[in-house]
């Protein structure tokens, strides 16, 4: 992070949020009038943040919603989470991302097939489209979208001689399945670069893509989220799951999960936390991203490199679907056998080229026959999971009934691990 940028922007941003956002005004009420360093602020509680961020009667925004864009960033159908950007905030966000995108292997004249999802307030397709428009590299866009059938995607990228595919890994795997089925000719492919986002790309998936598109380069399109904003960009020096900081636009931290203190030494794993330095309508100040990370470069390095290490306890990511523990808890609470002392954990796994979820419930006395009903209720609350399952892009949810003492805890604090990421084990 550029110290000059931080000293210039941070105090005024915090003062603005305190004055205009009731949520931040109340949260920082006991803090000194002037804040000079990010460590003086508490790491946000995601639950408190989203409870304050309501479209009606919300306490988070610093002003009225009169221009810009509203996007859905997760949650169940009964508890959606909306991120709001003013026109200025949105333009700044996308333009900064486009500068990082240009460093990830795009070339002038590339034909980019946008295979991200659009509609229902999801932002990935629109964001990618606008980022490519603003990108310093001059590219031709092919706005195909993720809901297009694999057969039509294959036809479009073949007829239009796409050189770059951009989308979530599950979409890429569906495309590969189709190409294998119809016996596509790898030698005829013009695809030289695959840019992915929204979920991790695993070695087995990379191997299938490299076999389908010989000589292809596979890279992250960049690290960002609808709620947290800019997080990192991947230049040509970055390996799998590695990113560099947007020094002038976002303050990326890795903090100790118990103390909240920043970790500065390389190689030590902690929680990823971000402060958006140029976002004003919906301020993001020490917001927990939901991922774990560790530093790769030495402290003080410009655009410091970090490595993602899997999800934290904030949410479970299954393919492109996000499940929040509080939403699963609300589903379980509707079943008498799961009320009271019944606790649970979400375990994310990767098997046979697909992500999956194991819901581990600490109640040996419950009737295992409830499993099917609970799973059906989760699919009803999170329709996208059921849709992707029907398309064969993710694994079905599995339930394990265990003794409460079998649930894993943090050995340092004794706290229950709400989300456990087994995909990187």
Short mmCIF file of C-alpha atoms in Angstrom, two decimals:
data_model
loop_
_atom_site.label_atom_id
_atom_site.label_comp_id
_atom_site.label_asym_id
_atom_site.label_seq_id
_atom_site.Cartn_x
_atom_site.Cartn_y
_atom_site.Cartn_z
CA UNK A 1 0.00 0.00 0.00
CA UNK A 2 1.38 3.43 -0.92
CA UNK A 3 1.88 5.29 2.37
CA UNK A 4 1.37 8.62 0.59
CA UNK A 5 -2.01 7.54 -0.79
CA UNK A 6 -3.04 6.12 2.58
CA UNK A 7 -2.14 9.29 4.50
CA UNK A 8 -3.97 11.42 1.94
CA UNK A 9 -7.18 9.43 1.56
CA UNK A 10 -7.81 7.37 4.68
CA UNK A 11 -8.52 10.08 7.30
CA UNK A 12 -10.93 11.96 5.04
CA UNK A 13 -12.68 8.72 3.98
CA UNK A 14 -13.22 7.69 7.59
CA UNK A 15 -14.47 11.16 8.54
CA UNK A 16 -16.88 11.08 5.59
CA UNK A 17 -18.26 7.66 6.59
CA UNK A 18 -18.66 8.70 10.24
CA UNK A 19 -20.54 11.85 9.30
CA UNK A 20 -22.84 10.43 6.62
CA UNK A 21 -23.40 6.75 7.49
CA UNK A 22 -25.40 6.12 10.69
CA UNK A 23 -23.84 2.64 10.90
CA UNK A 24 -20.24 3.89 10.87
CA UNK A 25 -21.11 6.90 13.02
CA UNK A 26 -22.38 4.57 15.74
CA UNK A 27 -19.59 2.00 15.27
CA UNK A 28 -16.84 4.62 15.64
CA UNK A 29 -18.55 6.73 18.29
CA UNK A 30 -15.97 5.99 20.99
CA UNK A 31 -12.94 6.41 18.69
CA UNK A 32 -10.79 9.56 18.51
CA UNK A 33 -12.07 12.29 16.21
CA UNK A 34 -9.17 11.86 13.80
CA UNK A 35 -7.98 8.41 12.72
CA UNK A 36 -4.48 8.21 11.29
CA UNK A 37 -3.94 4.46 10.78
CA UNK A 38 -6.22 1.67 9.64
CA UNK A 39 -5.33 -0.42 12.71
CA UNK A 40 -7.23 2.05 14.88
CA UNK A 41 -10.50 0.81 13.37
CA UNK A 42 -12.20 -2.48 14.33
CA UNK A 43 -12.55 -5.26 11.78
CA UNK A 44 -16.20 -5.23 10.71
CA UNK A 45 -18.70 -7.88 11.70
CA UNK A 46 -20.24 -9.15 8.48
CA UNK A 47 -23.49 -9.88 10.28
CA UNK A 48 -23.77 -6.34 11.67
CA UNK A 49 -22.75 -4.86 8.32
CA UNK A 50 -25.48 -6.67 6.37
CA UNK A 51 -28.12 -6.08 9.01
CA UNK A 52 -27.46 -2.34 8.61
CA UNK A 53 -27.44 -2.52 4.80
CA UNK A 54 -31.13 -2.69 3.94
CA UNK A 55 -32.75 -1.07 0.93
CA UNK A 56 -35.53 0.26 3.15
CA UNK A 57 -34.58 1.85 6.44
CA UNK A 58 -30.91 0.98 6.05
CA UNK A 59 -28.22 2.59 8.18
CA UNK A 60 -25.13 1.92 6.06
CA UNK A 61 -25.32 4.13 2.97
CA UNK A 62 -23.97 7.66 3.10
CA UNK A 63 -26.61 9.13 0.81
CA UNK A 64 -29.59 8.49 -1.43
CA UNK A 65 -29.61 5.96 -4.25
CA UNK A 66 -30.17 8.20 -7.28
CA UNK A 67 -27.68 6.87 -9.85
CA UNK A 68 -25.33 3.96 -10.38
CA UNK A 69 -26.14 0.28 -9.98
CA UNK A 70 -27.54 -2.22 -7.46
CA UNK A 71 -26.19 -5.79 -7.47
CA UNK A 72 -26.96 -8.90 -5.46
CA UNK A 73 -23.95 -10.30 -3.68
CA UNK A 74 -25.35 -13.43 -2.07
CA UNK A 75 -27.78 -14.53 0.60
CA UNK A 76 -30.91 -16.63 0.28
CA UNK A 77 -34.08 -15.59 -1.49
CA UNK A 78 -35.50 -14.56 1.88
CA UNK A 79 -32.40 -12.67 2.95
CA UNK A 80 -30.75 -11.15 -0.14
CA UNK A 81 -27.62 -9.04 0.21
CA UNK A 82 -27.43 -5.99 -2.03
CA UNK A 83 -24.38 -3.94 -2.92
CA UNK A 84 -24.97 -0.38 -4.08
CA UNK A 85 -22.59 1.69 -6.20
CA UNK A 86 -23.05 5.30 -7.22
CA UNK A 87 -22.18 5.99 -10.85
CA UNK A 88 -18.86 7.48 -9.78
CA UNK A 89 -18.01 4.60 -7.44
CA UNK A 90 -18.88 2.04 -10.12
CA UNK A 91 -16.77 3.75 -12.78
CA UNK A 92 -13.78 4.04 -10.44
CA UNK A 93 -14.12 0.37 -9.44
CA UNK A 94 -14.31 -0.96 -13.00
CA UNK A 95 -11.61 1.33 -14.40
CA UNK A 96 -9.12 0.31 -11.71
CA UNK A 97 -9.92 -3.37 -12.30
CA UNK A 98 -9.43 -2.93 -16.04
CA UNK A 99 -5.87 -1.69 -15.49
CA UNK A 100 -5.06 -4.88 -13.60
CA UNK A 101 -6.86 -6.98 -16.22
CA UNK A 102 -4.57 -5.58 -18.91
CA UNK A 103 -1.55 -7.04 -17.08
CA UNK A 104 -2.84 -10.62 -17.13
CA UNK A 105 -2.03 -11.69 -20.67
CA UNK A 106 -4.58 -9.94 -22.88
CA UNK A 107 -3.31 -8.73 -26.24
CA UNK A 108 -4.55 -6.08 -28.66
CA UNK A 109 -6.95 -7.74 -31.10
CA UNK A 110 -8.03 -10.56 -28.78
CA UNK A 111 -11.59 -11.83 -29.22
CA UNK A 112 -12.93 -12.35 -25.71
CA UNK A 113 -15.91 -14.66 -25.09
CA UNK A 114 -17.67 -13.38 -21.96
CA UNK A 115 -19.18 -16.50 -20.36
CA UNK A 116 -20.07 -14.99 -16.98
CA UNK A 117 -23.64 -14.88 -15.68
CA UNK A 118 -26.06 -12.00 -16.22
CA UNK A 119 -29.49 -11.13 -14.87
CA UNK A 120 -31.23 -11.36 -11.49
CA UNK A 121 -28.96 -8.56 -10.22
CA UNK A 122 -25.76 -10.60 -10.62
CA UNK A 123 -22.83 -8.46 -11.63
CA UNK A 124 -20.13 -10.69 -13.12
CA UNK A 125 -21.12 -10.40 -16.80
CA UNK A 126 -21.84 -6.66 -16.67
CA UNK A 127 -18.69 -5.98 -14.68
CA UNK A 128 -16.50 -7.97 -17.07
CA UNK A 129 -18.11 -6.34 -20.10
CA UNK A 130 -17.46 -2.85 -18.78
CA UNK A 131 -13.93 -3.73 -17.62
CA UNK A 132 -13.09 -4.98 -21.10
CA UNK A 133 -14.50 -1.76 -22.58
CA UNK A 134 -12.22 0.27 -20.30
CA UNK A 135 -9.22 -2.06 -20.70
CA UNK A 136 -6.03 -0.45 -22.08
CA UNK A 137 -5.78 -3.45 -24.42
CA UNK A 138 -8.01 -3.08 -27.49
CA UNK A 139 -10.13 -6.24 -27.64
CA UNK A 140 -13.27 -7.45 -29.42
CA UNK A 141 -16.03 -8.62 -27.09
CA UNK A 142 -18.21 -11.69 -27.66
CA UNK A 143 -21.06 -11.34 -25.09
CA UNK A 144 -22.20 -14.97 -24.97
CA UNK A 145 -23.10 -15.32 -21.24
CA UNK A 146 -22.99 -18.30 -18.90
CA UNK A 147 -26.60 -19.46 -19.36
CA UNK A 148 -25.94 -20.25 -23.02
CA UNK A 149 -25.92 -23.98 -23.75
CA UNK A 150 -22.46 -25.56 -24.13
CA UNK A 151 -23.35 -26.48 -27.71
CA UNK A 152 -24.06 -22.86 -28.60
CA UNK A 153 -21.00 -21.62 -26.71
CA UNK A 154 -18.85 -24.01 -28.72
CA UNK A 155 -20.50 -22.88 -31.95
CA UNK A 156 -19.99 -19.19 -31.17
CA UNK A 157 -16.35 -19.46 -30.12
CA UNK A 158 -15.60 -21.63 -33.17
CA UNK A 159 -17.42 -19.46 -35.73
CA UNK A 160 -16.10 -16.19 -34.25
CA UNK A 161 -12.60 -17.59 -33.64
CA UNK A 162 -12.45 -16.60 -29.98
CA UNK A 163 -8.94 -16.30 -28.60
CA UNK A 164 -9.91 -15.75 -24.95
CA UNK A 165 -12.58 -17.40 -22.77
CA UNK A 166 -13.70 -15.60 -19.60
CA UNK A 167 -16.02 -17.24 -17.08
CA UNK A 168 -16.36 -19.40 -13.98
CA UNK A 169 -14.58 -22.79 -13.98
CA UNK A 170 -17.86 -24.73 -13.84
CA UNK A 171 -18.87 -23.18 -17.17
CA UNK A 172 -15.49 -24.10 -18.66
CA UNK A 173 -15.92 -27.70 -17.49
CA UNK A 174 -19.36 -27.94 -19.08
CA UNK A 175 -17.85 -26.68 -22.33
CA UNK A 176 -15.07 -29.27 -22.17
CA UNK A 177 -17.62 -32.03 -21.49
CA UNK A 178 -19.51 -31.01 -24.62
CA UNK A 179 -16.39 -30.82 -26.77
CA UNK A 180 -15.33 -34.28 -25.59
CA UNK A 181 -18.82 -35.59 -26.37
CA UNK A 182 -18.95 -34.24 -29.91
CA UNK A 183 -15.31 -34.99 -30.66
CA UNK A 184 -14.06 -31.46 -31.26
CA UNK A 185 -10.74 -30.98 -33.02
CA UNK A 186 -8.20 -29.46 -30.55
CA UNK A 187 -5.91 -28.48 -33.40
CA UNK A 188 -8.60 -26.21 -34.84
CA UNK A 189 -9.00 -24.19 -31.65
CA UNK A 190 -8.03 -20.53 -31.65
CA UNK A 191 -8.34 -20.24 -27.84
CA UNK A 192 -5.00 -19.27 -26.34
CA UNK A 193 -6.03 -17.79 -22.96
CA UNK A 194 -8.64 -18.70 -20.34
CA UNK A 195 -9.51 -16.12 -17.68
CA UNK A 196 -11.53 -17.41 -14.75
CA UNK A 197 -13.08 -15.96 -11.60
CA UNK A 198 -15.77 -16.66 -9.02
CA UNK A 199 -14.21 -19.88 -7.74
CA UNK A 200 -10.85 -21.63 -7.60
CA UNK A 201 -9.41 -23.52 -10.56
CA UNK A 202 -8.09 -26.92 -9.45
CA UNK A 203 -5.26 -28.98 -11.01
CA UNK A 204 -7.65 -31.60 -12.44
CA UNK A 205 -9.67 -28.86 -14.14
CA UNK A 206 -6.54 -27.23 -15.53
CA UNK A 207 -5.39 -30.54 -16.96
CA UNK A 208 -8.69 -31.08 -18.81
CA UNK A 209 -8.65 -27.55 -20.23
CA UNK A 210 -5.05 -27.89 -21.38
CA UNK A 211 -5.90 -31.17 -23.12
CA UNK A 212 -8.93 -29.61 -24.81
CA UNK A 213 -7.15 -26.40 -25.85
CA UNK A 214 -3.48 -27.30 -26.49
CA UNK A 215 -1.03 -24.58 -25.48
CA UNK A 216 -3.69 -22.57 -23.63
CA UNK A 217 -2.66 -20.30 -20.77
CA UNK A 218 -4.98 -20.34 -17.74
CA UNK A 219 -5.04 -17.31 -15.44
CA UNK A 220 -7.34 -15.54 -13.02
CA UNK A 221 -9.13 -12.56 -14.54
CA UNK A 222 -8.61 -10.79 -11.21
CA UNK A 223 -9.74 -10.85 -7.59
CA UNK A 224 -12.81 -8.78 -6.74
CA UNK A 225 -16.26 -9.22 -5.26
CA UNK A 226 -19.58 -7.46 -5.48
CA UNK A 227 -19.61 -6.63 -1.79
CA UNK A 228 -15.91 -5.96 -1.05
CA UNK A 229 -14.91 -4.46 -4.40
CA UNK A 230 -11.27 -4.45 -5.58
CA UNK A 231 -9.07 -7.06 -3.95
CA UNK A 232 -6.17 -8.00 -6.23
CA UNK A 233 -4.92 -8.31 -9.80
CA UNK A 234 -2.95 -11.14 -11.38
CA UNK A 235 -0.02 -10.13 -13.54
CA UNK A 236 2.24 -12.52 -15.43
CA UNK A 237 4.41 -13.09 -12.36
CA UNK A 238 1.50 -14.56 -10.37
CA UNK A 239 1.11 -18.30 -9.95
CA UNK A 240 -2.15 -20.11 -9.12
CA UNK A 241 -4.12 -18.28 -6.40
CA UNK A 242 -1.58 -15.45 -6.27
CA UNK A 243 -2.51 -11.77 -6.65
CA UNK A 244 -1.04 -8.31 -6.24
CA UNK A 245 -2.54 -5.42 -4.26
CA UNK A 246 -4.26 -2.43 -5.85
CA UNK A 247 -2.12 0.02 -3.90
CA UNK A 248 -3.86 3.24 -4.93
CA UNK A 249 -7.45 2.03 -4.71
CA UNK A 250 -7.75 -0.54 -1.93
CA UNK A 251 -5.98 -1.32 1.32
CA UNK A 252 -5.67 -5.11 1.52
CA UNK A 253 -4.76 -6.57 4.92
CA UNK A 254 -4.15 -10.02 6.32
CA UNK A 255 -5.05 -10.07 10.00
CA UNK A 256 -4.78 -12.48 12.89
CA UNK A 257 -8.17 -14.10 13.37
CA UNK A 258 -8.03 -13.83 17.17
CA UNK A 259 -6.53 -10.38 17.76
CA UNK A 260 -7.45 -8.56 14.55
CA UNK A 261 -3.86 -7.31 14.34
CA UNK A 262 -2.32 -7.04 10.87
CA UNK A 263 0.08 -9.78 9.79
CA UNK A 264 3.08 -8.35 7.94
CA UNK A 265 5.49 -11.29 7.68
CA UNK A 266 5.32 -13.57 4.62
CA UNK A 267 3.97 -17.09 4.91
CA UNK A 268 1.68 -16.59 7.93
CA UNK A 269 -1.95 -17.38 7.21
CA UNK A 270 -4.72 -15.05 8.34
CA UNK A 271 -8.03 -13.48 7.41
CA UNK A 272 -8.26 -11.25 4.33
CA UNK A 273 -9.64 -7.80 5.15
CA UNK A 274 -10.12 -4.88 2.73
CA UNK A 275 -10.74 -1.15 2.84
CA UNK A 276 -12.02 0.43 -0.38
CA UNK A 277 -10.25 3.79 -0.56
CA UNK A 278 -12.39 5.31 -3.32
CA UNK A 279 -15.88 4.00 -2.56
CA UNK A 280 -18.24 6.45 -0.86
CA UNK A 281 -21.94 5.58 -1.16
CA UNK A 282 -21.48 2.18 0.50
CA UNK A 283 -18.21 2.49 2.46
CA UNK A 284 -16.08 -0.62 2.93
CA UNK A 285 -13.77 -0.14 5.93
CA UNK A 286 -11.86 -3.19 7.23
CA UNK A 287 -14.41 -5.56 5.75
CA UNK A 288 -13.67 -9.32 6.12
CA UNK A 289 -13.58 -10.70 2.59
CA UNK A 290 -14.38 -14.30 3.55
CA UNK A 291 -11.03 -15.72 2.41
CA UNK A 292 -7.80 -16.71 4.13
CA UNK A 293 -4.47 -15.55 2.71
CA UNK A 294 -0.75 -15.14 3.36
CA UNK A 295 1.83 -12.69 2.07
CA UNK A 296 4.33 -13.82 -0.57
CA UNK A 297 6.45 -10.68 -1.01
CA UNK A 298 8.35 -8.83 1.70
CA UNK A 299 6.68 -6.07 3.70
CA UNK A 300 6.93 -2.71 1.94
CA UNK A 301 6.93 -4.14 -1.59
CA UNK A 302 4.90 -2.10 -4.07
CA UNK A 303 1.78 -3.99 -5.22
CA UNK A 304 2.64 -6.67 -2.68
CA UNK A 305 1.85 -10.23 -3.72
CA UNK A 306 -0.35 -12.54 -1.61
CA UNK A 307 -1.60 -16.12 -1.83
CA UNK A 308 -5.22 -17.16 -1.25
CA UNK A 309 -5.50 -20.15 1.10
CA UNK A 310 -9.23 -20.99 0.99
CA UNK A 311 -12.42 -19.68 2.58
CA UNK A 312 -12.73 -18.36 6.10
CA UNK A 313 -15.69 -18.78 8.43
CA UNK A 314 -17.68 -16.01 6.77
CA UNK A 315 -19.24 -18.16 4.03
CA UNK A 316 -18.94 -21.39 2.08
CA UNK A 317 -18.25 -21.12 -1.64
CA UNK A 318 -19.41 -24.10 -3.72
CA UNK A 319 -18.55 -23.48 -7.34
CA UNK A 320 -20.07 -20.05 -8.03
CA UNK A 321 -22.64 -20.41 -5.21
CA UNK A 322 -22.18 -18.72 -1.83
CA UNK A 323 -23.86 -20.17 1.26
CA UNK A 324 -23.87 -18.18 4.50
CA UNK A 325 -23.96 -20.05 7.84
CA UNK A 326 -26.80 -17.87 9.13
CA UNK A 327 -28.94 -18.88 6.15
CA UNK A 328 -28.29 -22.59 6.78
CA UNK A 329 -29.07 -22.01 10.44
CA UNK A 330 -32.46 -20.54 9.55
CA UNK A 331 -33.24 -23.62 7.45
CA UNK A 332 -32.27 -25.98 10.27
CA UNK A 333 -34.33 -23.99 12.77
CA UNK A 334 -37.47 -24.90 10.83
CA UNK A 335 -36.98 -28.56 11.83
CA UNK A 336 -37.83 -29.36 15.48
CA UNK A 337 -35.10 -32.01 15.68
CA UNK A 338 -32.48 -29.37 14.83
CA UNK A 339 -33.57 -26.69 17.26
CA UNK A 340 -31.93 -25.87 20.57
CA UNK A 341 -28.51 -27.40 21.09
CA UNK A 342 -28.11 -28.66 17.53
CA UNK A 343 -24.98 -27.15 15.91
CA UNK A 344 -23.42 -27.58 12.49
CA UNK A 345 -20.46 -27.02 10.17
CA UNK A 346 -20.17 -26.49 6.42
CA UNK A 347 -17.37 -28.44 4.73
CA UNK A 348 -16.50 -27.55 1.14
CA UNK A 349 -14.93 -30.35 -0.90
CA UNK A 350 -13.70 -30.97 -4.45
CA UNK A 351 -14.19 -34.36 -6.11
CA UNK A 352 -14.38 -35.59 -9.70
CA UNK A 353 -13.67 -32.11 -11.01
CA UNK A 354 -16.56 -30.49 -9.11
CA UNK A 355 -17.11 -28.59 -5.87
CA UNK A 356 -19.47 -29.96 -3.24
CA UNK A 357 -20.76 -29.37 0.27
CA UNK A 358 -21.04 -31.57 3.35
CA UNK A 359 -23.35 -30.27 6.07
CA UNK A 360 -22.13 -31.79 9.32
CA UNK A 361 -24.81 -31.63 12.04
CA UNK A 362 -23.97 -32.26 15.69
CA UNK A 363 -26.95 -34.35 16.72
CA UNK A 364 -26.58 -38.14 16.73
CA UNK A 365 -30.12 -38.63 18.04
CA UNK A 366 -31.82 -36.98 15.05
CA UNK A 367 -33.55 -39.13 12.47
CA UNK A 368 -31.25 -39.43 9.43
CA UNK A 369 -34.42 -39.50 7.30
CA UNK A 370 -34.52 -35.74 7.84
CA UNK A 371 -31.49 -35.36 5.58
CA UNK A 372 -33.45 -35.33 2.34
CA UNK A 373 -35.92 -32.76 3.73
CA UNK A 374 -33.15 -30.47 4.97
CA UNK A 375 -31.28 -30.67 1.67
CA UNK A 376 -34.48 -29.89 -0.26
CA UNK A 377 -35.10 -26.88 1.99
CA UNK A 378 -31.59 -25.54 1.34
CA UNK A 379 -32.09 -25.90 -2.41
CA UNK A 380 -35.37 -23.99 -2.06
CA UNK A 381 -33.67 -21.18 -0.16
CA UNK A 382 -30.72 -21.07 -2.58
CA UNK A 383 -32.19 -21.90 -6.03
CA UNK A 384 -28.88 -21.34 -7.81
CA UNK A 385 -27.44 -24.40 -6.04
CA UNK A 386 -30.22 -26.63 -7.32
CA UNK A 387 -29.95 -25.17 -10.82
CA UNK A 388 -26.21 -25.83 -11.08
CA UNK A 389 -26.68 -29.29 -9.59
CA UNK A 390 -29.27 -30.11 -12.26
CA UNK A 391 -26.77 -28.96 -14.89
CA UNK A 392 -24.13 -31.29 -13.45
CA UNK A 393 -21.79 -28.44 -12.52
CA UNK A 394 -21.54 -29.09 -8.77
CA UNK A 395 -22.01 -32.04 -6.42
CA UNK A 396 -25.18 -32.61 -4.38
CA UNK A 397 -25.22 -31.61 -0.72
CA UNK A 398 -24.48 -34.43 1.69
CA UNK A 399 -25.36 -34.48 5.40
CA UNK A 400 -23.35 -36.13 8.17
CA UNK A 401 -25.00 -36.64 11.57
CA UNK A 402 -22.30 -36.68 14.24
CA UNK A 403 -21.91 -36.26 17.98
CA UNK A 404 -21.56 -32.60 18.89
CA UNK A 405 -18.06 -33.31 20.25
CA UNK A 406 -16.99 -34.37 16.73
CA UNK A 407 -17.46 -30.85 15.36
CA UNK A 408 -14.09 -29.20 14.77
CA UNK A 409 -13.03 -26.24 16.89
CA UNK A 410 -10.24 -23.69 16.67
CA UNK A 411 -7.49 -25.10 18.92
CA UNK A 412 -6.42 -21.60 19.96
CA UNK A 413 -9.78 -20.17 20.92
CA UNK A 414 -12.02 -23.20 21.37
CA UNK A 415 -14.55 -21.61 19.00
CA UNK A 416 -16.52 -23.74 16.56
CA UNK A 417 -15.22 -23.66 12.99
CA UNK A 418 -18.38 -22.74 11.11
CA UNK A 419 -16.90 -23.20 7.59
CA UNK A 420 -14.07 -25.60 6.77
CA UNK A 421 -12.50 -25.60 3.31
CA UNK A 422 -11.24 -29.08 2.46
CA UNK A 423 -10.54 -28.34 -1.21
CA UNK A 424 -6.96 -27.23 -0.69
CA UNK A 425 -6.06 -30.02 1.76
#
